[in-house]
Coordinates of C-alpha atoms in Angstrom, one line a residue:
X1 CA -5.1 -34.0 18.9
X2 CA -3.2 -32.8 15.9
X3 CA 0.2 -32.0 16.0
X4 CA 1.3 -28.6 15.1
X5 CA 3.7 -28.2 12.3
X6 CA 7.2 -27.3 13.6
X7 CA 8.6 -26.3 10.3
X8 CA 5.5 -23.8 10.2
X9 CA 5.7 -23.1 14.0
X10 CA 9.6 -21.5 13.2
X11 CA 8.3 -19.9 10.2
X12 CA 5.7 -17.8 11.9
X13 CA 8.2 -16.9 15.1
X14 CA 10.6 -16.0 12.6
X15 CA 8.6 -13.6 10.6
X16 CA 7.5 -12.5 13.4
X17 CA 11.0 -11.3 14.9
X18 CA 11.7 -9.7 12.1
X19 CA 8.8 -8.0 11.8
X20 CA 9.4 -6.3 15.1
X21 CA 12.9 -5.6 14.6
X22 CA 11.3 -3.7 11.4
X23 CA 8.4 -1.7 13.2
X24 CA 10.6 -0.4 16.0
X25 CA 13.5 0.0 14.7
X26 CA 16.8 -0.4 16.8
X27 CA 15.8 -3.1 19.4
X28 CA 17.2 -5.4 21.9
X29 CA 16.2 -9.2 22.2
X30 CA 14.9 -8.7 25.6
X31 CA 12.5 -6.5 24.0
X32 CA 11.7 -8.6 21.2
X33 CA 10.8 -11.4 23.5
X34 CA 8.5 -8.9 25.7
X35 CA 6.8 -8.0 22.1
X36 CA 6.5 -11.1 20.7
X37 CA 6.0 -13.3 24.5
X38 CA 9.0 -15.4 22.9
X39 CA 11.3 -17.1 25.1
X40 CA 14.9 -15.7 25.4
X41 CA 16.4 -19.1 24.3
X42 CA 13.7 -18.6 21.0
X43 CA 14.6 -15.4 20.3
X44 CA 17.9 -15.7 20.2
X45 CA 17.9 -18.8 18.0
X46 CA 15.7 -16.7 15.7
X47 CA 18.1 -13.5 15.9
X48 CA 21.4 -15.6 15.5
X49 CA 19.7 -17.1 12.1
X50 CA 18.7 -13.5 10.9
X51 CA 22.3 -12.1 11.2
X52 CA 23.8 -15.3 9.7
X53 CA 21.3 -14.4 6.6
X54 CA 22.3 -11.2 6.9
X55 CA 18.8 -9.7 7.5
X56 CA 19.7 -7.8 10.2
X57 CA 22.5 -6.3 11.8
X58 CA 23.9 -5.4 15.0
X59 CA 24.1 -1.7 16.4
X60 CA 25.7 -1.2 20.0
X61 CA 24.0 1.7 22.1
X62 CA 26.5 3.6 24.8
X63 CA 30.6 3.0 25.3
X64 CA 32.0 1.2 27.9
X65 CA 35.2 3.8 27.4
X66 CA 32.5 6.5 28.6
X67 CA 32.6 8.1 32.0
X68 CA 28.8 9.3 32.0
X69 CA 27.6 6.0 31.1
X70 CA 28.4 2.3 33.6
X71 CA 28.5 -1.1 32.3
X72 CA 28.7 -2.7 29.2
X73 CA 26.9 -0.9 25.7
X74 CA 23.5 -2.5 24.7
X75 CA 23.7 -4.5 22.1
X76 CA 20.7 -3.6 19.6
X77 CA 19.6 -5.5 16.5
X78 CA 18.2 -3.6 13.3
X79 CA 17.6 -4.5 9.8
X80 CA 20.2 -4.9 7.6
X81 CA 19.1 -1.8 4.7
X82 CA 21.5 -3.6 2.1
X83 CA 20.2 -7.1 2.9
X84 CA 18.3 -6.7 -0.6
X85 CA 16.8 -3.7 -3.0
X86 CA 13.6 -4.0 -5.2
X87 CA 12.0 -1.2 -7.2
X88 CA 8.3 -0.8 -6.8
X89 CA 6.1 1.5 -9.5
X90 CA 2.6 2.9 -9.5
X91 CA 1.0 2.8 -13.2
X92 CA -1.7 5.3 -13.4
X93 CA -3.9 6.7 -16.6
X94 CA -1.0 9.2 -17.1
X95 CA 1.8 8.7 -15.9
X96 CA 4.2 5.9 -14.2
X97 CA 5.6 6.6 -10.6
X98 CA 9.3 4.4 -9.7
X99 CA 10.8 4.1 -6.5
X100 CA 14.2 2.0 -5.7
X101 CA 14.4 1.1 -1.9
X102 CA 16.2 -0.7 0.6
X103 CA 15.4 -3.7 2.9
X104 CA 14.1 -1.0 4.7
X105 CA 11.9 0.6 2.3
X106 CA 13.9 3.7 2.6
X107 CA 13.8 5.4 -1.2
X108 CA 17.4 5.1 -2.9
X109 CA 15.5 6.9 -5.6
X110 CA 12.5 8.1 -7.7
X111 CA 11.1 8.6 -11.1
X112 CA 8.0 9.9 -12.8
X113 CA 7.4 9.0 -16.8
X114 CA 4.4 11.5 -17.9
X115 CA 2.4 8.9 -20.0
X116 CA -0.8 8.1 -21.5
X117 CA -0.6 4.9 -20.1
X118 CA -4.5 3.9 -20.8
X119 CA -4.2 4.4 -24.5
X120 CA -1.5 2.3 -25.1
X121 CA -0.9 -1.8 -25.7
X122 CA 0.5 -3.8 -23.0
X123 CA 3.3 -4.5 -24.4
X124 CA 4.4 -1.0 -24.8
X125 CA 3.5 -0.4 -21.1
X126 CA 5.8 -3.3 -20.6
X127 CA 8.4 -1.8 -22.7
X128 CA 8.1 1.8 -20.7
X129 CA 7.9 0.1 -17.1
X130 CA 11.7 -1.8 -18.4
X131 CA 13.1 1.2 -19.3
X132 CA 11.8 3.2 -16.1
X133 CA 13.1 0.4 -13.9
X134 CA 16.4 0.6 -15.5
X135 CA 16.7 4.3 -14.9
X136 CA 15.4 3.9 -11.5
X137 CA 18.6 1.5 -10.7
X138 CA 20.6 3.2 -11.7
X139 CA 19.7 6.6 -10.3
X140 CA 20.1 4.7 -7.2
X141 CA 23.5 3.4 -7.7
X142 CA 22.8 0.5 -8.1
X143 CA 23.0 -2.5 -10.4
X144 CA 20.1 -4.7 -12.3
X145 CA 21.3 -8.2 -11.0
X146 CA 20.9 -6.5 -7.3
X147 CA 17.1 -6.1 -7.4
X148 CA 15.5 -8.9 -5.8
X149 CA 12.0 -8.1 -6.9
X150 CA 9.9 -5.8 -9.0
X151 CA 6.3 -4.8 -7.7
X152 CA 4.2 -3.0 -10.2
X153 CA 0.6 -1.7 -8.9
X154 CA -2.5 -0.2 -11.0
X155 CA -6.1 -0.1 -10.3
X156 CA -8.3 -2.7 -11.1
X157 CA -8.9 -6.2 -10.1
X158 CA -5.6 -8.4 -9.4
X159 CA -5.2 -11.8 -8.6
X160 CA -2.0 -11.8 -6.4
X161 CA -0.5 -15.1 -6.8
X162 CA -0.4 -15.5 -10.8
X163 CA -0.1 -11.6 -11.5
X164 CA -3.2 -11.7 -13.9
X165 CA -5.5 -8.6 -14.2
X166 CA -9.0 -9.5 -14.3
X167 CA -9.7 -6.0 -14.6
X168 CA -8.6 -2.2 -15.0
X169 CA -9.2 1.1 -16.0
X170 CA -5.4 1.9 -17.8
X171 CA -5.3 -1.6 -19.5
X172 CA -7.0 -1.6 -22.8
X173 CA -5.7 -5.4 -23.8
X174 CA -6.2 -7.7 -20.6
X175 CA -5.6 -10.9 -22.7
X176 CA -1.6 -10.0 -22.6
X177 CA 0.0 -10.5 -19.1
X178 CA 1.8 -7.6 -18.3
X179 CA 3.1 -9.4 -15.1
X180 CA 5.0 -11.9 -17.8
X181 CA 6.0 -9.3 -19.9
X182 CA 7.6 -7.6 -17.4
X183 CA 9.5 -10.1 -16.0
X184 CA 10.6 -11.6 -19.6
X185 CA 12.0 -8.1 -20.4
X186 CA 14.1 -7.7 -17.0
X187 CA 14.4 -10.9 -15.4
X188 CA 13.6 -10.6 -12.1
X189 CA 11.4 -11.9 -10.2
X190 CA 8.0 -9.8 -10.5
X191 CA 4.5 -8.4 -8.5
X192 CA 1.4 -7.3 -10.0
X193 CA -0.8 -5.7 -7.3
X194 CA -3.7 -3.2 -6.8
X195 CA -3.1 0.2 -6.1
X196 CA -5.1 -0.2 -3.6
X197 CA -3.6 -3.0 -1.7
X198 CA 0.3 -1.2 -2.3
X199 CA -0.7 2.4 -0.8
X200 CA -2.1 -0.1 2.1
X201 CA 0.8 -1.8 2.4
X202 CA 2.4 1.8 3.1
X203 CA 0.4 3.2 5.6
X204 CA 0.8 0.4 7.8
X205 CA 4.8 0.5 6.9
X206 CA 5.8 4.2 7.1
X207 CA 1.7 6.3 7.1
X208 CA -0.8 6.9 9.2
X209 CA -1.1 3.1 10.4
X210 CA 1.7 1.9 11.1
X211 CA 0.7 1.1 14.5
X212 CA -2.3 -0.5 13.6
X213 CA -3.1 -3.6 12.4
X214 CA -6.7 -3.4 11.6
X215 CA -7.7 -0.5 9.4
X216 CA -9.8 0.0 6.6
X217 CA -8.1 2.1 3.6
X218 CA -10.5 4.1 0.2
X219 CA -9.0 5.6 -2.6
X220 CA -10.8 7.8 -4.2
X221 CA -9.7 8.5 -7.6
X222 CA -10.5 7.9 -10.9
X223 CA -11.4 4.6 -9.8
X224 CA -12.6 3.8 -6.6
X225 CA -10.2 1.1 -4.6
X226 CA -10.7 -0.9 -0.9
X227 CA -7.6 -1.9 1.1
X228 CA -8.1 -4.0 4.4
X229 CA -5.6 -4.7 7.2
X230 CA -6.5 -7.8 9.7
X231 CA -4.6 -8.8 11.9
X232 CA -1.0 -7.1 9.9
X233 CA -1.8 -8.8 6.7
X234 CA -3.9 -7.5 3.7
X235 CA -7.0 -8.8 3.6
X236 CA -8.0 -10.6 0.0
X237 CA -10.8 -13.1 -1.3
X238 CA -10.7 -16.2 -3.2
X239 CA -7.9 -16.5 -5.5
X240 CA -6.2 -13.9 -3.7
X241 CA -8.2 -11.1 -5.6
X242 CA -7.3 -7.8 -4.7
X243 CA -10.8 -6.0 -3.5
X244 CA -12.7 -2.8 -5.1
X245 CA -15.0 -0.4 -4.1
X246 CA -16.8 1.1 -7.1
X247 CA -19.0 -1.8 -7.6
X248 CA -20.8 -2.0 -4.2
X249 CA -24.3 -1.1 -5.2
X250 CA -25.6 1.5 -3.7
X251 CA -29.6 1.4 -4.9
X252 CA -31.8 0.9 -8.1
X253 CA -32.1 2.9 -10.5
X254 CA -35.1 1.7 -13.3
X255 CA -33.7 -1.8 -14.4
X256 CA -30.1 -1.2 -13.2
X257 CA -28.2 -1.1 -10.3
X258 CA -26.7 2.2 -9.5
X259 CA -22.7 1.6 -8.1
X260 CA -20.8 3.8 -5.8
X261 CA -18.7 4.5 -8.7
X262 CA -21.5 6.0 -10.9
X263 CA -21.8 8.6 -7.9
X264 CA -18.4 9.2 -6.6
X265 CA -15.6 8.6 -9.0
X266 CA -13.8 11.1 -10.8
X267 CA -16.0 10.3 -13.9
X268 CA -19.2 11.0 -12.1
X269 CA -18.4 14.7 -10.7
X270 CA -17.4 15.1 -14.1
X271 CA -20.1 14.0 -15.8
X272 CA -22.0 16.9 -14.6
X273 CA -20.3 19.2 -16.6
X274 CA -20.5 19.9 -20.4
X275 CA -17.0 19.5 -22.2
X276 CA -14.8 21.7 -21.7
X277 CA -11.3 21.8 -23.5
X278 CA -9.9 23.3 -20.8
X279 CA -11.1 20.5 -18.4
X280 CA -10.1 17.9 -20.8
X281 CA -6.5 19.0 -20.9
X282 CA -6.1 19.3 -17.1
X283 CA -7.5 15.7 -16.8
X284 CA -4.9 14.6 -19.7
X285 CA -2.1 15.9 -17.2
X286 CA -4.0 14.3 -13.9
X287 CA -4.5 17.9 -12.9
X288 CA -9.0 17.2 -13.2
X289 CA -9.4 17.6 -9.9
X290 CA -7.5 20.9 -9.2
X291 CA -9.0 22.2 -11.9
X292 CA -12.3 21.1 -10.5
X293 CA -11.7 22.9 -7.2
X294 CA -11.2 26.2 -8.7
X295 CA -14.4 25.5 -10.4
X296 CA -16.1 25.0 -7.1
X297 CA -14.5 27.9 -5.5
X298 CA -16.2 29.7 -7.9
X299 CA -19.3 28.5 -7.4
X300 CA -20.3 26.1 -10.2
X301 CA -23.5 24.7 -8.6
X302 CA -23.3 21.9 -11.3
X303 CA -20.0 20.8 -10.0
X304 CA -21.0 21.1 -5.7
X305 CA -24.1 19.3 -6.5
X306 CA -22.1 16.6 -8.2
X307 CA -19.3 16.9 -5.3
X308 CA -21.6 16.7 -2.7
X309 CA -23.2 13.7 -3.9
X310 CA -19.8 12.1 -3.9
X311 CA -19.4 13.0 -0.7
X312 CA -22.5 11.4 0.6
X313 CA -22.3 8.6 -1.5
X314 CA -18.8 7.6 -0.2
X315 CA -20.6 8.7 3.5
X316 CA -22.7 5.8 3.4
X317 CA -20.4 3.2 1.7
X318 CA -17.8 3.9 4.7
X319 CA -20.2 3.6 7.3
X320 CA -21.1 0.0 5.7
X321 CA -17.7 -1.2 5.6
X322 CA -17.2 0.0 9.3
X323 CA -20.3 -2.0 10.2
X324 CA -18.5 -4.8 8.2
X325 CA -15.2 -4.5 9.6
X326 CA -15.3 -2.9 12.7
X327 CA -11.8 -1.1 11.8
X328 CA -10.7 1.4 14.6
X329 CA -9.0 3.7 11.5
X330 CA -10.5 4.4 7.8
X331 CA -8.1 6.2 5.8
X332 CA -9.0 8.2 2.6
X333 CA -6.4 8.8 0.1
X334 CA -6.5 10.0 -3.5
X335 CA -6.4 13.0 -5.6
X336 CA -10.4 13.5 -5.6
X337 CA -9.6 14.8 -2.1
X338 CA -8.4 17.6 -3.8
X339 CA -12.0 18.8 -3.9
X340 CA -11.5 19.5 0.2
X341 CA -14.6 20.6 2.4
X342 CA -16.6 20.2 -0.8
X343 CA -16.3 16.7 -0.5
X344 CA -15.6 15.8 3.1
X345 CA -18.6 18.0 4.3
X346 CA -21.2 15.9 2.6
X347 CA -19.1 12.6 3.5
X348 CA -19.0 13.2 7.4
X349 CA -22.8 14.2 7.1
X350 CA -23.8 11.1 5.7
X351 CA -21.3 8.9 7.3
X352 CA -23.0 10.3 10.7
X353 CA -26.4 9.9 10.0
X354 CA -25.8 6.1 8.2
X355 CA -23.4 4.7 10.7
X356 CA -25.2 1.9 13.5
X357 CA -25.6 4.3 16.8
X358 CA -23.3 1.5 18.4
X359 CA -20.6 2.2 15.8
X360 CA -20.6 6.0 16.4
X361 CA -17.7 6.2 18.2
X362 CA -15.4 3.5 16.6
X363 CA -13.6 4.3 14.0
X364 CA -11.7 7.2 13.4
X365 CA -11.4 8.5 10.1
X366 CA -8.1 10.1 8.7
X367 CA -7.2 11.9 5.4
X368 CA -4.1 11.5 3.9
X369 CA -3.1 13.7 0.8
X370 CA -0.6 11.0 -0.3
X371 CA 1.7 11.6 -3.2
X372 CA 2.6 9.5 -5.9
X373 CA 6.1 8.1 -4.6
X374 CA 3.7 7.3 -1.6
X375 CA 2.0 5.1 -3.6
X376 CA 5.1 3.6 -5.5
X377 CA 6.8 3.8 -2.1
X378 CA 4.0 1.2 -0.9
X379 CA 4.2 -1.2 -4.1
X380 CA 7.9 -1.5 -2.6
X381 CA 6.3 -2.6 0.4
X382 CA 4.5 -5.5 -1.5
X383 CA 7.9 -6.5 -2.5
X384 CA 9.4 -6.5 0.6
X385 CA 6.8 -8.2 2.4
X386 CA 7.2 -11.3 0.1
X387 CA 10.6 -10.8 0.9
X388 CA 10.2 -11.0 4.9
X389 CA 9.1 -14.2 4.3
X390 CA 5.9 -14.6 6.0
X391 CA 4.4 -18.4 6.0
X392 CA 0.8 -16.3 4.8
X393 CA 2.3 -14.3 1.8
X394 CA 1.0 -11.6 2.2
X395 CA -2.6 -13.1 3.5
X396 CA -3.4 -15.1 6.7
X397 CA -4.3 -15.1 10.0
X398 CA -4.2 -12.3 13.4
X399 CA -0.5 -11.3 14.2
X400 CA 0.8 -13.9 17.0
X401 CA 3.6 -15.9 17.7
X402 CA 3.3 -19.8 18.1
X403 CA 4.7 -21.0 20.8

């Protein structure tokens, strides 16, 4: 029988002491061994290594000086916020989103840069993203050479170890690597990941799943992104690509293939509508979908045709990827939920009617009207994921300790 590795053995109990003392907050080892079914003399070798790192810190609860309270105060351990910062950014068609944070992903501060991102070369997006960063620091009292990392997300297709974009709607010149770009201009270590897989990475850190380690997560915006949670670590395919959702087929249509983004991306709903300069503007200020609601409150029955089959388009592609994944949470973020009942109506319909009668009850979905330092918020969480040090990186297997 094969020997397990003892250097990897430590580096899964590890992360996984720290990763408790971050979900829970304050917590004392006794607990941390209940949570993790550690041994006492493990976790406290763990512990003792984290606070000689300075990872985390120690916090006593009650005073022995008090006369409501007997014996001696619990002593509590809890991460160490100043143990690092990093700066995490979300890069949309118009506009770039910065957060700074903490070891703790609390936000130090924010920044938005209105922008025309998509029309302009890599290199100038580079440029912008260096002097956002900057400003971002700095708001945040900081100093450059304190950032540890820098996490940039944007739709598309990402390969997660090299930083390369295979492909994505706001980047017209994919042969420059914005992920070398970046880092040449700022030196520090840096993170190119999906949009996607960041506003993932924040509702299991501080959303709607962050006590759950299996979920499936849509956006549904312009483009239309897939984020999967197994076992507390995002889910990726070969190369580490990041995963996306407009291109699951969804029939035939004459020689080609009709995708769930030719029926229920931004582009699509708009599609049914001749141009309107009005329209055009609002989407230049990522305002379409507002703009679209009124339209539908009006009663444009272009528009709630087009909305409705956007709805039961991203009905049916739900239900398949709950049949897939058997995920006990699907959460739906993204500013074409601005469209409300318009949408959702047509998407619980179909999701209904398409899901396995076995599956009916399994998954719960939730809607989450996330804003953009959300979504920055959860690059940061790419960043500090790397940072926690688990033996996966940000992929491998179910959440256990080794023992």
């Amino acid at each position: 029988m094969k020997t397990a590795d003892p250097e990897l053995m430590r580096a899964i109990n590890r992360f996984h002491v720290l990763d408790t003392i971050r979900r829970h907050g304050a917590i004392a080892r006794v607990e941390i061994g209940e949570r993790t079914d550690l041994s006492a003399t493990t976790v406290s070798a763990i512990t003792a290594s984290l606070l000689d790192d300075g990872l985390i810190t120690v916090r006593h609860e009650g005073d022995i000086r008090s006369q409501t309270l007997r014996g001696r105060p619990r002593v509590m351990l809890a991460l160490n916020p100043d143990a690092a910062w990093v700066v995490g950014a979300k890069l949309a068609a118009n506009r770039i989103v910065f957060v700074a944070t903490n070891f703790q992903g609390d936000v130090l501060a924010s920044l938005v840069l209105p922008v025309r991102v998509d029309r302009i070369p890599t290199s100038v997006i580079a440029d912008l993203v260096e002097d956002g960063v900057r400003r971002c620091v700095r708001d945040a009292g900081l100093g450059l050479d304190q950032i540890k990392t820098i996490a940039l997300s944007l739709p598309g297709i990402i390969e997660h170890g090299t930083g390369k974009v295979l492909a994505s709607s706001v980047l017209s010149d994919l042969d420059v690597s914005l992920h070398q770009a970046i880092a040449t201009r700022l030196g520090i270590d840096t993170i190119i990941e999906s949009d996607a897989n960041a506003i993932t990475m924040a509702q299991h850190w501080f959303g709607q799943a962050r006590s759950h380690d299996d979920f499936v997560l849509v956006a549904i915006e312009e483009s239309l992104g897939l984020g999967v949670m197994h076992g507390g670590q995002l889910f990726r395919g070969a190369h580490g690509l990041s995963l996306t959702l407009g291109d699951m087929i969804m029939g035939a249509g004459g020689d080609n293939a009709v995708r769930l983004a030719d029926l229920a991306s931004e582009g699509a709903i708009l599609a049914s509508r001749q141009p309107d300069p009005r329209m055009s503007e609002a989407v230049r200020l990522g305002q379409g979908m507002a703009q679209v609601k009124g339209l539908l409150e009006a009663g444009d029955p272009g528009l709630r045709e087009a909305a409705a089959r956007a709805g039961a388009a991203l009905g049916i592609a739900i239900a398949n990827l709950v049949a897939l994944f058997a995920p006990p949470r699907v959460i739906l973020v993204g500013t074409t939920l601005a469209l409300g009942e318009h949408l959702l109506a047509p998407l619980r319909l179909a999701f209904a009617n398409a899901i396995p009668a076995p599956l009916t009850d399994l998954a719960e979905i939730v809607i989450d009207d996330a804003g953009d330092e959300f979504w920055a918020r959860g690059a940061a969480a790419v960043a500090l994921g790397e940072l926690y040090g688990s033996p996966w990186g940000t992929t491998g297997p179910a959440r256990h300790a080794v023992h």
